[in-house]
mmCIF file of C-alpha atoms in Angstrom:
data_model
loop_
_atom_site.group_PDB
_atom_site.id
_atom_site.type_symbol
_atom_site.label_atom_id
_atom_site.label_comp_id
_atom_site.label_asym_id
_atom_site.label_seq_id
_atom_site.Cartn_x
_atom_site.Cartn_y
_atom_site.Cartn_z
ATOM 1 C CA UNK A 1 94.640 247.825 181.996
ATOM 2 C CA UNK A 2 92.401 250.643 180.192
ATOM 3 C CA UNK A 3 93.107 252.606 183.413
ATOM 4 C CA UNK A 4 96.483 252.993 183.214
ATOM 5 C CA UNK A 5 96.457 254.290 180.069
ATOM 6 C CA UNK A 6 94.138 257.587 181.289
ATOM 7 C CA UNK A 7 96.229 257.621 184.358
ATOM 8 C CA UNK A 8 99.465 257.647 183.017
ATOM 9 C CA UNK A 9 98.649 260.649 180.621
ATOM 10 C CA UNK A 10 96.516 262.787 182.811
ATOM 11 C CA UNK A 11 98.480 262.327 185.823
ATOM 12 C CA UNK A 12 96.333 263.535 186.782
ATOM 13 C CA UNK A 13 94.506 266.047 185.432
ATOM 14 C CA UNK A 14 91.658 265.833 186.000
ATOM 15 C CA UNK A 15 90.191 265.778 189.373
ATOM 16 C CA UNK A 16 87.001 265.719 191.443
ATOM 17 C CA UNK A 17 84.754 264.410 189.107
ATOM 18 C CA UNK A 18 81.669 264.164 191.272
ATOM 19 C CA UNK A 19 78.350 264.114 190.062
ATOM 20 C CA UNK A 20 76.080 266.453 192.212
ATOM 21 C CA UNK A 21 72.174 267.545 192.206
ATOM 22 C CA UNK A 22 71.997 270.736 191.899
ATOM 23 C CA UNK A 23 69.838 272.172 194.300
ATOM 24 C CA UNK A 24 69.699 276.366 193.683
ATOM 25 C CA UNK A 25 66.525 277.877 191.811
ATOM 26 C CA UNK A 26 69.363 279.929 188.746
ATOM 27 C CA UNK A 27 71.126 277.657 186.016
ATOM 28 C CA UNK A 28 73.790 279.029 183.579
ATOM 29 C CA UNK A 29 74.756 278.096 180.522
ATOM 30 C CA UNK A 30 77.708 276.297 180.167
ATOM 31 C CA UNK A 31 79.740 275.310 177.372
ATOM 32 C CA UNK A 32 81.593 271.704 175.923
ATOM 33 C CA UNK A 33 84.703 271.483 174.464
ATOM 34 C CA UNK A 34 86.205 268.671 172.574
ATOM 35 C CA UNK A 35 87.716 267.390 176.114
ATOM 36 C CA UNK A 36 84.973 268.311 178.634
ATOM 37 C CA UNK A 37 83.820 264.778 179.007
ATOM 38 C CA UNK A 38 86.960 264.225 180.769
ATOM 39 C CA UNK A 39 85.397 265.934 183.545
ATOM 40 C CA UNK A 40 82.365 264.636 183.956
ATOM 41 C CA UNK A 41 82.712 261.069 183.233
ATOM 42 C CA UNK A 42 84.147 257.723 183.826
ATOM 43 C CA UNK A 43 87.848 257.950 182.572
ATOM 44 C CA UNK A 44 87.976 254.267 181.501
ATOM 45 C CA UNK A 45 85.372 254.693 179.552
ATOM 46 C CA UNK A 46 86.541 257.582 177.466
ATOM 47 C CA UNK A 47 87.013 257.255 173.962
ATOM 48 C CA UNK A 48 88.516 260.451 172.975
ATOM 49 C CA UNK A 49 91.336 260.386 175.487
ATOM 50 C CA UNK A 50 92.574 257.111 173.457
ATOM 51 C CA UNK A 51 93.265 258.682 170.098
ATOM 52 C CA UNK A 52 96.466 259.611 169.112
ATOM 53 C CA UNK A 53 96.154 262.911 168.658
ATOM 54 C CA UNK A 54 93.870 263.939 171.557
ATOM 55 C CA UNK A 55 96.507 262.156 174.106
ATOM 56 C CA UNK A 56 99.136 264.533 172.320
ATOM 57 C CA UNK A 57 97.633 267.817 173.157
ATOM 58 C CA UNK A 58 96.450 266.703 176.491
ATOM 59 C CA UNK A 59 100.075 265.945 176.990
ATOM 60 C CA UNK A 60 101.355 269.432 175.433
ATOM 61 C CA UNK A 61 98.919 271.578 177.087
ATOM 62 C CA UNK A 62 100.367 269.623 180.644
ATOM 63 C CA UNK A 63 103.630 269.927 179.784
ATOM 64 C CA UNK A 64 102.814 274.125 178.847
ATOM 65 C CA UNK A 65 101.448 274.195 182.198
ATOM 66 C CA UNK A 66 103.471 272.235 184.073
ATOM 67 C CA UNK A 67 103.103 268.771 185.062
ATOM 68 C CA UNK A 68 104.897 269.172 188.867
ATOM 69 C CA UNK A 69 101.699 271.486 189.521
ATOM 70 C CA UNK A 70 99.886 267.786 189.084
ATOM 71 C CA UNK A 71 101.319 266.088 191.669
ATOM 72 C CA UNK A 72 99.083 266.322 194.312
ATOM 73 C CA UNK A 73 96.480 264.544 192.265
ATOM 74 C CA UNK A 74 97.658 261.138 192.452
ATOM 75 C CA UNK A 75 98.010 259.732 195.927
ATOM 76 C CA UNK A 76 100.955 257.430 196.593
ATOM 77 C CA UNK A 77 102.254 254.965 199.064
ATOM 78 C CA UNK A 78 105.271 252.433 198.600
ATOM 79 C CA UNK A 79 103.240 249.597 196.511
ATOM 80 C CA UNK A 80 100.554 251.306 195.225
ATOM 81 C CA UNK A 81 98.853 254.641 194.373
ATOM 82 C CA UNK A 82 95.407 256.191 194.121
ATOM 83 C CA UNK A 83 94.093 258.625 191.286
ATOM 84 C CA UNK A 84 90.331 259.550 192.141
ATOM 85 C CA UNK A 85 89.084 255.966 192.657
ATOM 86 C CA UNK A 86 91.156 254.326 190.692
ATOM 87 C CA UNK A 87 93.550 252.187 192.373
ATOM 88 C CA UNK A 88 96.757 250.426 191.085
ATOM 89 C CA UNK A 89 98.834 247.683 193.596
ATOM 90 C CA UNK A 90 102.085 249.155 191.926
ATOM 91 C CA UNK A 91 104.445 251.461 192.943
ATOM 92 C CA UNK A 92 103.769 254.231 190.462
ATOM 93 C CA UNK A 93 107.670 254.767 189.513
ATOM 94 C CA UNK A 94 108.491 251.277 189.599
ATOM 95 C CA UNK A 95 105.115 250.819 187.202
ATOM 96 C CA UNK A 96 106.347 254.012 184.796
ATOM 97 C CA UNK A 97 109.479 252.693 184.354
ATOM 98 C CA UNK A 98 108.811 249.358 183.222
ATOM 99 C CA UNK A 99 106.396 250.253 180.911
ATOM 100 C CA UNK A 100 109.108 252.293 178.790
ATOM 101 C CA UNK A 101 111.411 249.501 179.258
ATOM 102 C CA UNK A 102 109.365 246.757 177.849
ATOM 103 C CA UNK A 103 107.743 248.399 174.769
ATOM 104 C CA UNK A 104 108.077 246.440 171.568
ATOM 105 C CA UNK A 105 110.467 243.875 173.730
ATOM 106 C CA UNK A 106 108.317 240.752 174.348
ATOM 107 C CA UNK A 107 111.176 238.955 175.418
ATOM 108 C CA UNK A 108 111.170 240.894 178.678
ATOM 109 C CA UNK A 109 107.429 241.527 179.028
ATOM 110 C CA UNK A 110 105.538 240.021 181.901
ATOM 111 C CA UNK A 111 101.607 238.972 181.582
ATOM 112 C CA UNK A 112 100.754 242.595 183.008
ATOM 113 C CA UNK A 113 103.114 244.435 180.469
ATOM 114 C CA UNK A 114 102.274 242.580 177.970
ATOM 115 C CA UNK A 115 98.634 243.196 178.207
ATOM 116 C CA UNK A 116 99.057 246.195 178.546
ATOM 117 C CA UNK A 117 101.297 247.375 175.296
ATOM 118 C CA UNK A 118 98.957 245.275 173.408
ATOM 119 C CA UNK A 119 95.723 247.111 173.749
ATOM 120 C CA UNK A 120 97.610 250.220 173.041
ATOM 121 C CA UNK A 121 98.518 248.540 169.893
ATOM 122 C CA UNK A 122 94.900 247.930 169.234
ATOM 123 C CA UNK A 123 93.952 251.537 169.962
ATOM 124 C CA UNK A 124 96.445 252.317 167.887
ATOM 125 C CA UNK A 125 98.079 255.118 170.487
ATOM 126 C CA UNK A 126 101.251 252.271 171.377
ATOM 127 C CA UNK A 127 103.643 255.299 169.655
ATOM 128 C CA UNK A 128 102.525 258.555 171.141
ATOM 129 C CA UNK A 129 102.081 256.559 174.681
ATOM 130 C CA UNK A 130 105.759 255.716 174.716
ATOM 131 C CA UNK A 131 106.828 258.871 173.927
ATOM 132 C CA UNK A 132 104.884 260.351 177.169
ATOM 133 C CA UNK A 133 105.902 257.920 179.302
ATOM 134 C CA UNK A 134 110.165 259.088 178.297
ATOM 135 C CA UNK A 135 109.395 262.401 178.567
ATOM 136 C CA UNK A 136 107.467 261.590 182.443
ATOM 137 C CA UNK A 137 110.255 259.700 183.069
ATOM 138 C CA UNK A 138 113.038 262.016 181.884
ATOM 139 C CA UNK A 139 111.359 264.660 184.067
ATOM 140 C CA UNK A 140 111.450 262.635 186.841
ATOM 141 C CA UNK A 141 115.214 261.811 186.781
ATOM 142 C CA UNK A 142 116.288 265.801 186.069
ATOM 143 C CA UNK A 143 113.389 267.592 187.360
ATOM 144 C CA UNK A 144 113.076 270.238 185.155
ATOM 145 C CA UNK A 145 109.998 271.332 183.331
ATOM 146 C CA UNK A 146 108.869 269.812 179.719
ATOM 147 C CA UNK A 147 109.609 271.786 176.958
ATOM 148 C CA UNK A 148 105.994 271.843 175.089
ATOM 149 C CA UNK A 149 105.220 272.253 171.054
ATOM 150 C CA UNK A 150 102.846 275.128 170.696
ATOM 151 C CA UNK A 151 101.532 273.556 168.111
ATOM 152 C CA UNK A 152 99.273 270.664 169.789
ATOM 153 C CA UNK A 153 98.453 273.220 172.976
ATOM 154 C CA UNK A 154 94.710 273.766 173.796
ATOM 155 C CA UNK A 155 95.003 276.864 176.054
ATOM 156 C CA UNK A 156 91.311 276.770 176.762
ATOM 157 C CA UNK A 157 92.731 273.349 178.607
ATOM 158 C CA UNK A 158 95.447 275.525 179.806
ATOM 159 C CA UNK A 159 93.932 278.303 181.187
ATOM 160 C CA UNK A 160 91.450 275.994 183.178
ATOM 161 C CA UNK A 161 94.397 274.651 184.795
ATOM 162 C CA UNK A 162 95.261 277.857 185.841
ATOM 163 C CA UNK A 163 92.217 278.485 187.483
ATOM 164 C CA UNK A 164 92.003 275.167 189.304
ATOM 165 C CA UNK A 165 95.121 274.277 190.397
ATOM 166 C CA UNK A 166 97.664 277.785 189.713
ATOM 167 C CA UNK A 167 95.957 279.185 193.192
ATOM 168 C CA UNK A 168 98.889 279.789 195.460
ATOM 169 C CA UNK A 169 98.632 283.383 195.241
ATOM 170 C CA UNK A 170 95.165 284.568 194.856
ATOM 171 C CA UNK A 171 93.985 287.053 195.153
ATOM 172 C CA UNK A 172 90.687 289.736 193.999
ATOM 173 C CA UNK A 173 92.823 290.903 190.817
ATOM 174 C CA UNK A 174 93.221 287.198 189.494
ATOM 175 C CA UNK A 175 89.610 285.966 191.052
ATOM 176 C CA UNK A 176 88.269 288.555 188.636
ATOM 177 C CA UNK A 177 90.413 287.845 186.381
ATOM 178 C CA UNK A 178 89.341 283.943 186.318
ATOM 179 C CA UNK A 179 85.984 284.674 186.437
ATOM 180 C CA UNK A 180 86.357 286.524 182.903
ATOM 181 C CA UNK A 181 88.178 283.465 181.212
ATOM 182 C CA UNK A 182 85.506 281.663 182.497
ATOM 183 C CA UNK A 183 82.699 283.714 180.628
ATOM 184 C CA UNK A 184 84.484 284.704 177.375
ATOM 185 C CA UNK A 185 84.608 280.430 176.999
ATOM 186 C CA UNK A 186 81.631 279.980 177.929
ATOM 187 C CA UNK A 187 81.497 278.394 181.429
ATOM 188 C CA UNK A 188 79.080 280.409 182.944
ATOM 189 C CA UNK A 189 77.928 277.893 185.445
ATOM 190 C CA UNK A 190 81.833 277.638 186.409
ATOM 191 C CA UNK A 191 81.943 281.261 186.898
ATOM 192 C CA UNK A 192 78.893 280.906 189.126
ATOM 193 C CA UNK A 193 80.088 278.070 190.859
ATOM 194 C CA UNK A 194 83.579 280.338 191.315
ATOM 195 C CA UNK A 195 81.397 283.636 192.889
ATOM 196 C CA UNK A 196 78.981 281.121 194.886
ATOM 197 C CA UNK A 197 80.699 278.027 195.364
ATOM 198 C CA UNK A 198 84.223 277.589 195.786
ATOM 199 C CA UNK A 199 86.054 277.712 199.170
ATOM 200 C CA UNK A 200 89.387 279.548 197.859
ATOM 201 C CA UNK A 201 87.276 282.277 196.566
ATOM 202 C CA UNK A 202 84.745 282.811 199.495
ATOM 203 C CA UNK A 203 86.728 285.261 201.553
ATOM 204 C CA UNK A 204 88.034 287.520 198.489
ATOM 205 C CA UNK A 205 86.003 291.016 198.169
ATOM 206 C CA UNK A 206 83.986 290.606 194.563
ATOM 207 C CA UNK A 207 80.959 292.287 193.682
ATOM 208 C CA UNK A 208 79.139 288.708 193.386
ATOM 209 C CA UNK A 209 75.913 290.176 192.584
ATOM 210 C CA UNK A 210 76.651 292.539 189.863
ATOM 211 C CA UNK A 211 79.152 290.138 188.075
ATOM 212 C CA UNK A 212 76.024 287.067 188.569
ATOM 213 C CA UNK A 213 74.297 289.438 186.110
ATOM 214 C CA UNK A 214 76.718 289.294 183.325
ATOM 215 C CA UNK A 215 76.042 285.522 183.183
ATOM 216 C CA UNK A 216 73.632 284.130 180.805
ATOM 217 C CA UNK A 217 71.128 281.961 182.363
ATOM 218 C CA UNK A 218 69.040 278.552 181.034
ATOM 219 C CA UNK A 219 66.434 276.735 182.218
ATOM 220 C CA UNK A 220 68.316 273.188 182.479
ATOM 221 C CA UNK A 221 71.203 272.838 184.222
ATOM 222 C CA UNK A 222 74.530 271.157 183.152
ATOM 223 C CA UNK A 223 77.761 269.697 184.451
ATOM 224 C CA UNK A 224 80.270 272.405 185.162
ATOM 225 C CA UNK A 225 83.543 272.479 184.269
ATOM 226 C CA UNK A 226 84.454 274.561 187.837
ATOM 227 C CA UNK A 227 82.613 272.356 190.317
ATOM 228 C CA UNK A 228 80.957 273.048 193.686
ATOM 229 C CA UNK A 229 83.431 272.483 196.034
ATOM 230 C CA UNK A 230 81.693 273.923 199.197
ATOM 231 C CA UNK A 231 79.126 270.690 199.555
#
């Protein structure tokens, strides 16, 4: 039941989290924010993802860059759908809209809903859950964009989701571009890993050597926000 919680919020944010040797000679450094473990870790284990306010602006900062972008991330058939590998015998609308429907109404609730609302309640994040799960569902039925309170944004969150999933139209201009949100964060193994290795960069015309020098290398390497996507 712990699942659905992460998967209904991300939906899906958050990707190819696959662990991976590193095999090349240079490290970079690479920095962690409050949410990086999201990355690099098993979502139904997260802790951070379950308080209140850190489902809030993962919400916002979706909603500010638009949750239809998402999409592709979760993998769905009639009965059931796929996030990484995470699997749910559901159908996913079906599953969305009877979890608004049958908060704080035990009358109605089934053993799975049930469960369900009640370890929210003892997480304490029953409230701001419900209020995600209207606002999915209200985007659903219109189809029009979230509006999103500036206030709870991360735009470091933001502007990664830019550079991982915004990619329709890239080009040299906005692979540079990336590449320098990358380093002023701090994600200097990501902005190797975006010169070196990732396919939707390869065939665009940078200066990989020269900008591989503006990177500050470390002995030990970590997880990357960016992964290698080539392997």
């Amino acid at each position: 039941m712990n699942k659905l919680l992460t998967l209904n919020i991300l939906i899906l944010l958050l990707v190819s989290c696959v662990n991976k040797e590193k095999s090349e000679s240079e490290f970079y450094a690479e920095n962690k924010t409050s949410f990086f473990d999201l990355r690099n870790s098993d979502w139904t284990k997260n802790t951070w993802i379950r308080k209140p306010e850190n489902l809030r602006t993962i919400h916002e900062s979706f909603k500010k860059f638009g949750y239809e972008k998402l999409e592709n991330l979760i993998f769905k058939s009639e009965n059931s759908f796929l996030i990484e590998d995470i699997y749910i015998k559901r159908n996913f609308g079906n599953l969305m809209d009877s979890l608004q429907l049958t908060y704080n109404k035990p009358e109605i609730q089934i053993k799975y809903y049930a469960e369900f609302w009640n370890r929210r309640k003892a997480e304490k994040n029953d409230s701001i859950v419900y209020e995600i799960l209207k606002e999915l569902n209200s985007m659903k039925l219109d189809k029009k964009r979230l509006n999103y309170k500036k206030q709870f944004v991360n735009d470091t969150l933001v502007d990664l989701l830019k550079i991982e999933f915004d990619n329709d139209n890239l080009n040299t201009e906005k692979a540079k571009s990336d590449f320098d949100i990358l380093k002023k964060y701090g994600f200097h193994q990501s902005a190797y890993n975006l010169l070196f290795e990732r396919a939707e960069y390869s065939e665009l015309n940078l200066d990989r050597e020269k900008l591989k020098k503006e990177l500050t290398k470390t002995k030990e390497f970590k997880q990357p926000w960016l992964i290698d996507n080539e392997k």
